[in-house]
Amino acid sequence: MARDVFTRRRWLAVLAGGVTAGCGGRETEAAGATATSRSTATPRRSAATTPAAGTATPVDESATEGADDAFRRGTGDCALSAEPVAEGTWPMPHRDPAGTNAAPAANGPTGFPLNERWTMSALEAQVTFPVADDRFVYLVAADPDSDPSVPVAAVLCHDPRRNGEIQWRHRVDAMPIGPPVAAAGVVYVPFGPAQNARVLAIDRSDGTLRGDYELPGRFVGELGTAGTSLVMPSEDAYRVVDARSGEFCWSFAPNDVRQTERRDRKIRAAAVGDGVAYIGTGYPDSEPTTEVGHLYAVDPEIGGVRWDISLDGPAGRIAVTDDVVALTTGAGVAGIDPSAGERRWSVTTETSVRPATLAVSNGVAVYGTRRTLRGIDVATGEERWSLPFGVRGDVIFVGDTLFAVGRSDPTSPRILLAAVDASSGGVRWTQEIYDPLVDVMAANGYLYAITSDGRLFAFTSV
């Protein structure tokens, strides 16, 4: 088993290094690129960088169309698509555009037990959730102990078929505030601080900087991709730009809805279905819980809101199917009719739902609490199965197998990686993990797992 283990000295050398030929690229030097230029609507470029496709035009975002004051349209032309991710890829963190967290069977291992094929380890560093195209894996690693005035991070490209060998690295003198997204031949990465964030656009082929974007408002959550759209969410606005050119397409600000109680309309989750963005809100995390939330169905074709409903708590995670919009709240899980906005079913749990834990595939919606992992019928809300397994992070489908990280006993320090039959809830395989595993992702035929101490594991079938 090959390992790429770095001491702290070697890790700092990795951050300072240039671009290594690979990921379809060539030998290039990108060390020290700080990308401090900013733009409200378009990527700014120097003569030394490769321009993104298309030409961006500055936009007056104060202009509005339609009856809804909360919706603002720009000159960009974005297609908001929720097509399933292509086989072998996982372009955005934790979910596909529809939020189902379901990957094709070809994305990961299906035979058990699993074996650790290779490991990338940046000791004493922090790494983000990885994303992948059909050939390579991308993540961001940062030195948490660097001087605040001189932060150090690097966007890394790994070749999974060469035991995780680094193909290129792009150094950034800033700290990441979220994982990357792979879209339109570019890796997009948000860097902080959150209240003054910018998004870097880095060429996937060779690691060169193509542009950077200013994100108005306080950045929350994660970047997203949906067709030709790149979603840049802030606490107060769901903002969509063209992933090919950077042009501003449209935005929706729940706090600008007429007769809004502004304090409970902070954006917490979103997903896409049939050209509509379903945007969930709630009270800010830093404020006392008020058990208030809302769900908006925003249609850019009509330039406004199709419908909105009140929730029993802040929105946690949203998944869209053809017939149901499923979402977690503080009190449980609900199923909403996507065309009319009517509540079809709701499930109340004995303990709080893990708000960032939801996956939907083949008619089953899976969510978790501190003590239990449950599968319910996505059409009716009826429980199909439950397991005494307290999840720690998200859960994902790979074909008909559900992967989860957690504890079978909430009082035990043992962390397990589990594979569960999605239809029956039967446990197919478990393995105790001695590293502080926090999340999983499947692409390129591997199951990837990241830890809180800077490791990326790649698992395959034995």
PDB file of N, CA, C and O in Angstrom, residues 252-302:
ATOM      1  N   PHE A 252     -31.594  35.316  -5.369  1.00  0.00           N
ATOM      2  CA  PHE A 252     -32.821  35.384  -4.579  1.00  0.00           C
ATOM      3  C   PHE A 252     -32.440  35.651  -3.132  1.00  0.00           C
ATOM      4  O   PHE A 252     -31.600  34.948  -2.555  1.00  0.00           O
ATOM      5  N   ALA A 253     -33.043  36.689  -2.542  1.00  0.00           N
ATOM      6  CA  ALA A 253     -32.740  37.096  -1.169  1.00  0.00           C
ATOM      7  C   ALA A 253     -34.000  36.986  -0.319  1.00  0.00           C
ATOM      8  O   ALA A 253     -34.895  37.841  -0.412  1.00  0.00           O
ATOM      9  N   PRO A 254     -34.130  35.931   0.495  1.00  0.00           N
ATOM     10  CA  PRO A 254     -35.363  35.736   1.279  1.00  0.00           C
ATOM     11  C   PRO A 254     -35.714  36.909   2.175  1.00  0.00           C
ATOM     12  O   PRO A 254     -36.901  37.183   2.400  1.00  0.00           O
ATOM     13  N   ASN A 255     -34.713  37.620   2.677  1.00  0.00           N
ATOM     14  CA  ASN A 255     -35.015  38.742   3.563  1.00  0.00           C
ATOM     15  C   ASN A 255     -35.667  39.914   2.843  1.00  0.00           C
ATOM     16  O   ASN A 255     -36.183  40.837   3.491  1.00  0.00           O
ATOM     17  N   ASP A 256     -35.640  39.901   1.510  1.00  0.00           N
ATOM     18  CA  ASP A 256     -36.282  40.973   0.755  1.00  0.00           C
ATOM     19  C   ASP A 256     -37.717  40.645   0.370  1.00  0.00           C
ATOM     20  O   ASP A 256     -38.375  41.442  -0.292  1.00  0.00           O
ATOM     21  N   VAL A 257     -38.176  39.453   0.749  1.00  0.00           N
ATOM     22  CA  VAL A 257     -39.579  39.122   0.516  1.00  0.00           C
ATOM     23  C   VAL A 257     -40.451  40.046   1.342  1.00  0.00           C
ATOM     24  O   VAL A 257     -40.167  40.323   2.508  1.00  0.00           O
ATOM     25  N   ARG A 258     -41.511  40.534   0.755  1.00  0.00           N
ATOM     26  CA  ARG A 258     -42.392  41.459   1.468  1.00  0.00           C
ATOM     27  C   ARG A 258     -42.916  40.831   2.760  1.00  0.00           C
ATOM     28  O   ARG A 258     -43.240  39.663   2.813  1.00  0.00           O
ATOM     29  N   GLN A 259     -43.022  41.663   3.793  1.00  0.00           N
ATOM     30  CA  GLN A 259     -43.558  41.263   5.092  1.00  0.00           C
ATOM     31  C   GLN A 259     -42.762  40.113   5.708  1.00  0.00           C
ATOM     32  O   GLN A 259     -43.306  39.217   6.339  1.00  0.00           O
ATOM     33  N   THR A 260     -41.460  40.170   5.534  1.00  0.00           N
ATOM     34  CA  THR A 260     -40.584  39.130   6.070  1.00  0.00           C
ATOM     35  C   THR A 260     -40.083  39.502   7.453  1.00  0.00           C
ATOM     36  O   THR A 260     -39.733  40.643   7.713  1.00  0.00           O
ATOM     37  N   GLU A 261     -40.086  38.502   8.352  1.00  0.00           N
ATOM     38  CA  GLU A 261     -39.363  38.641   9.610  1.00  0.00           C
ATOM     39  C   GLU A 261     -37.905  38.375   9.292  1.00  0.00           C
ATOM     40  O   GLU A 261     -37.473  37.230   9.175  1.00  0.00           O
ATOM     41  N   ARG A 262     -37.107  39.392   9.132  1.00  0.00           N
ATOM     42  CA  ARG A 262     -35.779  39.258   8.574  1.00  0.00           C
ATOM     43  C   ARG A 262     -34.898  38.279   9.340  1.00  0.00           C
ATOM     44  O   ARG A 262     -34.107  37.567   8.750  1.00  0.00           O
ATOM     45  N   ARG A 263     -35.036  38.210  10.627  1.00  0.00           N
ATOM     46  CA  ARG A 263     -34.082  37.435  11.398  1.00  0.00           C
ATOM     47  C   ARG A 263     -34.202  35.925  11.195  1.00  0.00           C
ATOM     48  O   ARG A 263     -33.287  35.179  11.537  1.00  0.00           O
ATOM     49  N   ASP A 264     -35.302  35.428  10.661  1.00  0.00           N
ATOM     50  CA  ASP A 264     -35.426  33.974  10.495  1.00  0.00           C
ATOM     51  C   ASP A 264     -35.321  33.545   9.033  1.00  0.00           C
ATOM     52  O   ASP A 264     -35.718  32.459   8.667  1.00  0.00           O
ATOM     53  N   ARG A 265     -34.766  34.394   8.167  1.00  0.00           N
ATOM     54  CA  ARG A 265     -34.670  34.056   6.754  1.00  0.00           C
ATOM     55  C   ARG A 265     -33.209  33.913   6.309  1.00  0.00           C
ATOM     56  O   ARG A 265     -32.841  34.332   5.230  1.00  0.00           O
ATOM     57  N   LYS A 266     -32.370  33.338   7.140  1.00  0.00           N
ATOM     58  CA  LYS A 266     -30.991  33.085   6.757  1.00  0.00           C
ATOM     59  C   LYS A 266     -30.925  31.768   5.980  1.00  0.00           C
ATOM     60  O   LYS A 266     -31.463  30.746   6.419  1.00  0.00           O
ATOM     61  N   ILE A 267     -30.259  31.764   4.835  1.00  0.00           N
ATOM     62  CA  ILE A 267     -30.211  30.572   3.987  1.00  0.00           C
ATOM     63  C   ILE A 267     -29.344  29.507   4.642  1.00  0.00           C
ATOM     64  O   ILE A 267     -28.217  29.761   5.049  1.00  0.00           O
ATOM     65  N   ARG A 268     -29.880  28.287   4.707  1.00  0.00           N
ATOM     66  CA  ARG A 268     -29.179  27.177   5.347  1.00  0.00           C
ATOM     67  C   ARG A 268     -29.001  25.967   4.435  1.00  0.00           C
ATOM     68  O   ARG A 268     -28.146  25.120   4.687  1.00  0.00           O
ATOM     69  N   ALA A 269     -29.814  25.846   3.384  1.00  0.00           N
ATOM     70  CA  ALA A 269     -29.723  24.684   2.499  1.00  0.00           C
ATOM     71  C   ALA A 269     -30.417  24.994   1.184  1.00  0.00           C
ATOM     72  O   ALA A 269     -31.275  25.880   1.115  1.00  0.00           O
ATOM     73  N   ALA A 270     -30.044  24.255   0.124  1.00  0.00           N
ATOM     74  CA  ALA A 270     -30.689  24.420  -1.176  1.00  0.00           C
ATOM     75  C   ALA A 270     -30.434  23.191  -2.032  1.00  0.00           C
ATOM     76  O   ALA A 270     -29.446  22.473  -1.845  1.00  0.00           O
ATOM     77  N   ALA A 271     -31.332  22.954  -2.975  1.00  0.00           N
ATOM     78  CA  ALA A 271     -31.181  21.882  -3.961  1.00  0.00           C
ATOM     79  C   ALA A 271     -31.992  22.271  -5.189  1.00  0.00           C
ATOM     80  O   ALA A 271     -32.833  23.181  -5.142  1.00  0.00           O
ATOM     81  N   VAL A 272     -31.758  21.559  -6.297  1.00  0.00           N
ATOM     82  CA  VAL A 272     -32.357  21.918  -7.576  1.00  0.00           C
ATOM     83  C   VAL A 272     -33.171  20.755  -8.118  1.00  0.00           C
ATOM     84  O   VAL A 272     -32.780  19.592  -7.979  1.00  0.00           O
ATOM     85  N   GLY A 273     -34.303  21.082  -8.755  1.00  0.00           N
ATOM     86  CA  GLY A 273     -35.113  20.070  -9.412  1.00  0.00           C
ATOM     87  C   GLY A 273     -35.951  20.678 -10.507  1.00  0.00           C
ATOM     88  O   GLY A 273     -36.662  21.661 -10.261  1.00  0.00           O
ATOM     89  N   ASP A 274     -35.866  20.148 -11.732  1.00  0.00           N
ATOM     90  CA  ASP A 274     -36.697  20.568 -12.852  1.00  0.00           C
ATOM     91  C   ASP A 274     -36.633  22.085 -13.065  1.00  0.00           C
ATOM     92  O   ASP A 274     -37.655  22.744 -13.279  1.00  0.00           O
ATOM     93  N   GLY A 275     -35.415  22.644 -13.008  1.00  0.00           N
ATOM     94  CA  GLY A 275     -35.229  24.063 -13.272  1.00  0.00           C
ATOM     95  C   GLY A 275     -35.609  24.984 -12.139  1.00  0.00           C
ATOM     96  O   GLY A 275     -35.569  26.212 -12.299  1.00  0.00           O
ATOM     97  N   VAL A 276     -35.973  24.438 -10.982  1.00  0.00           N
ATOM     98  CA  VAL A 276     -36.398  25.228  -9.829  1.00  0.00           C
ATOM     99  C   VAL A 276     -35.393  25.041  -8.696  1.00  0.00           C
ATOM    100  O   VAL A 276     -34.915  23.928  -8.453  1.00  0.00           O
ATOM    101  N   ALA A 277     -35.065  26.123  -8.008  1.00  0.00           N
ATOM    102  CA  ALA A 277     -34.201  26.049  -6.835  1.00  0.00           C
ATOM    103  C   ALA A 277     -35.074  26.031  -5.582  1.00  0.00           C
ATOM    104  O   ALA A 277     -35.921  26.907  -5.393  1.00  0.00           O
ATOM    105  N   TYR A 278     -34.883  25.011  -4.748  1.00  0.00           N
ATOM    106  CA  TYR A 278     -35.614  24.903  -3.476  1.00  0.00           C
ATOM    107  C   TYR A 278     -34.665  25.365  -2.371  1.00  0.00           C
ATOM    108  O   TYR A 278     -33.642  24.733  -2.115  1.00  0.00           O
ATOM    109  N   ILE A 279     -35.008  26.478  -1.736  1.00  0.00           N
ATOM    110  CA  ILE A 279     -34.107  27.167  -0.819  1.00  0.00           C
ATOM    111  C   ILE A 279     -34.708  27.160   0.581  1.00  0.00           C
ATOM    112  O   ILE A 279     -35.831  27.633   0.789  1.00  0.00           O
ATOM    113  N   GLY A 280     -33.970  26.585   1.532  1.00  0.00           N
ATOM    114  CA  GLY A 280     -34.435  26.496   2.913  1.00  0.00           C
ATOM    115  C   GLY A 280     -33.740  27.501   3.802  1.00  0.00           C
ATOM    116  O   GLY A 280     -32.540  27.753   3.671  1.00  0.00           O
ATOM    117  N   THR A 281     -34.504  28.068   4.726  1.00  0.00           N
ATOM    118  CA  THR A 281     -33.959  29.089   5.619  1.00  0.00           C
ATOM    119  C   THR A 281     -34.204  28.711   7.079  1.00  0.00           C
ATOM    120  O   THR A 281     -34.932  27.767   7.396  1.00  0.00           O
ATOM    121  N   GLY A 282     -33.615  29.493   7.958  1.00  0.00           N
ATOM    122  CA  GLY A 282     -33.803  29.305   9.393  1.00  0.00           C
ATOM    123  C   GLY A 282     -33.075  30.373  10.157  1.00  0.00           C
ATOM    124  O   GLY A 282     -32.400  31.238   9.585  1.00  0.00           O
ATOM    125  N   TYR A 283     -33.195  30.306  11.451  1.00  0.00           N
ATOM    126  CA  TYR A 283     -32.514  31.255  12.313  1.00  0.00           C
ATOM    127  C   TYR A 283     -31.011  31.026  12.226  1.00  0.00           C
ATOM    128  O   TYR A 283     -30.566  29.886  12.102  1.00  0.00           O
ATOM    129  N   PRO A 284     -30.199  32.088  12.288  1.00  0.00           N
ATOM    130  CA  PRO A 284     -28.741  31.897  12.236  1.00  0.00           C
ATOM    131  C   PRO A 284     -28.245  30.997  13.357  1.00  0.00           C
ATOM    132  O   PRO A 284     -28.808  30.964  14.448  1.00  0.00           O
ATOM    133  N   ASP A 285     -27.174  30.256  13.081  1.00  0.00           N
ATOM    134  CA  ASP A 285     -26.612  29.341  14.073  1.00  0.00           C
ATOM    135  C   ASP A 285     -26.189  30.047  15.346  1.00  0.00           C
ATOM    136  O   ASP A 285     -26.197  29.469  16.421  1.00  0.00           O
ATOM    137  N   SER A 286     -25.802  31.316  15.236  1.00  0.00           N
ATOM    138  CA  SER A 286     -25.309  32.030  16.406  1.00  0.00           C
ATOM    139  C   SER A 286     -26.419  32.576  17.286  1.00  0.00           C
ATOM    140  O   SER A 286     -26.157  33.138  18.351  1.00  0.00           O
ATOM    141  N   GLU A 287     -27.664  32.406  16.856  1.00  0.00           N
ATOM    142  CA  GLU A 287     -28.804  32.946  17.598  1.00  0.00           C
ATOM    143  C   GLU A 287     -29.577  31.826  18.294  1.00  0.00           C
ATOM    144  O   GLU A 287     -29.468  30.662  17.928  1.00  0.00           O
ATOM    145  N   PRO A 288     -30.384  32.179  19.308  1.00  0.00           N
ATOM    146  CA  PRO A 288     -31.211  31.158  19.973  1.00  0.00           C
ATOM    147  C   PRO A 288     -32.177  30.498  18.989  1.00  0.00           C
ATOM    148  O   PRO A 288     -32.632  31.107  18.030  1.00  0.00           O
ATOM    149  N   THR A 289     -32.466  29.233  19.220  1.00  0.00           N
ATOM    150  CA  THR A 289     -33.381  28.497  18.351  1.00  0.00           C
ATOM    151  C   THR A 289     -34.802  29.019  18.510  1.00  0.00           C
ATOM    152  O   THR A 289     -35.294  29.210  19.616  1.00  0.00           O
ATOM    153  N   THR A 290     -35.471  29.241  17.399  1.00  0.00           N
ATOM    154  CA  THR A 290     -36.846  29.727  17.430  1.00  0.00           C
ATOM    155  C   THR A 290     -37.834  28.742  16.828  1.00  0.00           C
ATOM    156  O   THR A 290     -39.021  29.025  16.760  1.00  0.00           O
ATOM    157  N   GLU A 291     -37.316  27.567  16.360  1.00  0.00           N
ATOM    158  CA  GLU A 291     -38.177  26.574  15.716  1.00  0.00           C
ATOM    159  C   GLU A 291     -38.928  27.164  14.537  1.00  0.00           C
ATOM    160  O   GLU A 291     -40.090  26.846  14.284  1.00  0.00           O
ATOM    161  N   VAL A 292     -38.256  28.034  13.780  1.00  0.00           N
ATOM    162  CA  VAL A 292     -38.868  28.661  12.614  1.00  0.00           C
ATOM    163  C   VAL A 292     -37.973  28.437  11.412  1.00  0.00           C
ATOM    164  O   VAL A 292     -36.757  28.554  11.499  1.00  0.00           O
ATOM    165  N   GLY A 293     -38.584  28.108  10.286  1.00  0.00           N
ATOM    166  CA  GLY A 293     -37.866  27.993   9.030  1.00  0.00           C
ATOM    167  C   GLY A 293     -38.837  28.128   7.882  1.00  0.00           C
ATOM    168  O   GLY A 293     -40.061  28.105   8.080  1.00  0.00           O
ATOM    169  N   HIS A 294     -38.305  28.300   6.678  1.00  0.00           N
ATOM    170  CA  HIS A 294     -39.150  28.408   5.492  1.00  0.00           C
ATOM    171  C   HIS A 294     -38.501  27.664   4.339  1.00  0.00           C
ATOM    172  O   HIS A 294     -37.282  27.481   4.307  1.00  0.00           O
ATOM    173  N   LEU A 295     -39.332  27.249   3.380  1.00  0.00           N
ATOM    174  CA  LEU A 295     -38.859  26.646   2.149  1.00  0.00           C
ATOM    175  C   LEU A 295     -39.468  27.415   0.990  1.00  0.00           C
ATOM    176  O   LEU A 295     -40.685  27.600   0.924  1.00  0.00           O
ATOM    177  N   TYR A 296     -38.613  27.881   0.079  1.00  0.00           N
ATOM    178  CA  TYR A 296     -39.036  28.638  -1.091  1.00  0.00           C
ATOM    179  C   TYR A 296     -38.756  27.834  -2.357  1.00  0.00           C
ATOM    180  O   TYR A 296     -37.679  27.244  -2.493  1.00  0.00           O
ATOM    181  N   ALA A 297     -39.701  27.829  -3.286  1.00  0.00           N
ATOM    182  CA  ALA A 297     -39.500  27.271  -4.617  1.00  0.00           C
ATOM    183  C   ALA A 297     -39.295  28.440  -5.567  1.00  0.00           C
ATOM    184  O   ALA A 297     -40.253  29.152  -5.902  1.00  0.00           O
ATOM    185  N   VAL A 298     -38.055  28.663  -5.987  1.00  0.00           N
ATOM    186  CA  VAL A 298     -37.705  29.827  -6.801  1.00  0.00           C
ATOM    187  C   VAL A 298     -37.491  29.380  -8.240  1.00  0.00           C
ATOM    188  O   VAL A 298     -36.640  28.530  -8.515  1.00  0.00           O
ATOM    189  N   ASP A 299     -38.258  29.961  -9.144  1.00  0.00           N
ATOM    190  CA  ASP A 299     -38.201  29.601 -10.555  1.00  0.00           C
ATOM    191  C   ASP A 299     -37.633  30.769 -11.355  1.00  0.00           C
ATOM    192  O   ASP A 299     -38.305  31.794 -11.522  1.00  0.00           O
ATOM    193  N   PRO A 300     -36.413  30.667 -11.868  1.00  0.00           N
ATOM    194  CA  PRO A 300     -35.850  31.786 -12.630  1.00  0.00           C
ATOM    195  C   PRO A 300     -36.596  32.071 -13.919  1.00  0.00           C
ATOM    196  O   PRO A 300     -36.497  33.175 -14.469  1.00  0.00           O
ATOM    197  N   GLU A 301     -37.356  31.084 -14.430  1.00  0.00           N
ATOM    198  CA  GLU A 301     -38.113  31.315 -15.659  1.00  0.00           C
ATOM    199  C   GLU A 301     -39.222  32.342 -15.453  1.00  0.00           C
ATOM    200  O   GLU A 301     -39.538  33.121 -16.350  1.00  0.00           O
ATOM    201  N   ILE A 302     -39.827  32.350 -14.273  1.00  0.00           N
ATOM    202  CA  ILE A 302     -40.880  33.328 -13.993  1.00  0.00           C
ATOM    203  C   ILE A 302     -40.342  34.511 -13.212  1.00  0.00           C
ATOM    204  O   ILE A 302     -41.067  35.477 -12.948  1.00  0.00           O
TER     205      ILE A 302
END
